[in-house]
Amino acid sequence: QVRLVESGGGLVQAGGSLTLSCAPSGSIVSANNMGWYRQAPGKQRELVATITRGANTNYADSAKGRFTISRDNVKNTVYLQMNSLKPEDTAVYYCAADLRIWSGVQSTYWGQGTQVTVSS
């Protein structure tokens, strides 16, 4: 079964940086839109950044100027580089992607989530 696998989460001090990665675990035909979302305790899931196959990007206001989303269409991998991290960035970060599998069906897949904790 195809699934999305995330990596790169962890604990970092305020002002530090982390880079998250996400890629399908198995062979796929193609990846279309990809993005990152996050959910902090007691809050709704929110969009962080998205990127199309053509590399058009969209960022939440809280991420603009600090975070950069990018992708590698050969590896079908999406990245989120996070700089100048703040304690309020602490959340579980989820990867999402529209994937076309060998059956020809395209569906939205979600990763299991990776914890990002920013200390004061």
C-alpha positions as a printed Julia matrix, in Angstrom:
120×3 Matrix{Float64}:
  0.0    0.0     0.0
  1.23   3.49   -0.84
  1.58   5.83    2.1
  3.27   9.14    2.85
  6.25   9.08    5.17
  7.39  12.2     7.01
 10.7   12.89    8.66
 12.64  15.75   10.22
 10.57  16.66   13.24
 12.1   17.13   16.64
 12.98  19.53   19.41
 14.65  22.85   18.67
 15.3   26.08   20.55
 13.53  29.3    19.6
 15.31  30.93   16.69
 16.53  27.62   15.35
 15.72  25.74   12.17
 14.29  22.42   11.05
 13.6   20.88    7.67
 10.76  18.42    7.16
 10.59  15.91    4.32
  7.75  13.83    2.96
  7.64  11.22    0.21
  5.54   8.22   -0.83
  6.72   4.92    0.6
  6.07   3.01   -2.61
  6.07   3.48   -6.34
  3.55   5.94   -7.75
  2.81   7.36  -11.17
  2.92  11.02  -10.18
  2.37  13.55   -7.42
  0.33  16.67   -8.05
 -0.43  19.21   -5.31
  1.51  18.73   -2.09
  1.47  20.6     1.18
  2.02  20.88    4.89
 -0.54  21.36    7.64
 -0.2   21.53   11.4
 -2.29  21.1    14.5
 -1.39  22.51   17.89
 -3.01  21.31   21.13
 -6.51  22.7    21.49
 -6.52  24.19   18.0
 -7.88  23.25   14.59
 -5.69  21.88   11.85
 -4.37  24.74    9.74
 -2.63  25.1     6.43
  1.05  25.99    6.55
  2.09  25.9     2.9
  1.19  24.26   -0.39
  2.99  23.76   -3.68
  1.77  22.69   -7.1
  3.63  20.43   -9.49
  4.65  23.58  -11.36
  6.11  24.99   -8.11
  3.52  27.67   -7.44
  3.43  28.19   -3.68
  1.0   29.45   -1.07
  1.82  30.25    2.56
 -0.09  30.97    5.71
  0.59  34.47    7.03
  2.35  32.98   10.04
  4.79  31.16    7.78
  5.61  33.87    5.25
  9.19  35.06    5.42
 10.28  32.22    7.7
  9.25  28.97    6.01
 10.0   27.73    2.51
  8.18  24.89    0.78
  9.86  23.13   -2.13
  9.65  19.87   -4.04
 11.63  17.4    -6.08
  9.46  16.0    -8.86
 11.93  13.21   -9.62
 11.84  11.91   -6.05
  8.2   12.95   -5.5
  9.35  14.6    -2.3
  8.09  17.76   -0.64
 10.14  19.74    1.87
  9.42  22.41    4.43
 12.38  24.45    5.58
 11.53  26.26    8.8
 13.74  29.1    10.03
 13.46  31.49   12.98
 11.21  29.06   14.78
  8.99  30.32   17.58
  7.34  28.47   20.46
  3.98  29.08   18.79
  5.16  26.92   15.88
  4.96  23.9    18.17
  2.51  21.42   16.64
  2.12  18.11   14.89
  2.95  18.71   11.24
  1.15  16.67    8.59
  2.09  16.13    4.98
 -0.61  15.86    2.33
 -0.34  15.03   -1.35
 -2.5   14.24   -4.34
 -1.02  11.01   -5.69
 -1.79   9.04   -8.82
 -1.14   5.35   -8.35
 -0.69   2.62  -10.95
 -4.41   1.89  -11.13
 -4.87   5.37  -12.56
 -6.77   6.64   -9.53
 -5.72   9.93   -7.95
 -6.48  10.49   -4.29
 -5.34  12.69   -1.43
 -2.97  10.97    0.98
 -1.94  12.1     4.45
  1.15  11.37    6.46
  1.08  10.15   10.04
  2.31  13.46   11.41
  5.62  14.49   12.91
  6.03  16.44   16.13
  7.81  19.78   16.06
  8.53  21.3    19.46
 10.13  24.72   19.86
 11.39  25.55   23.32
 11.44  29.05   24.83
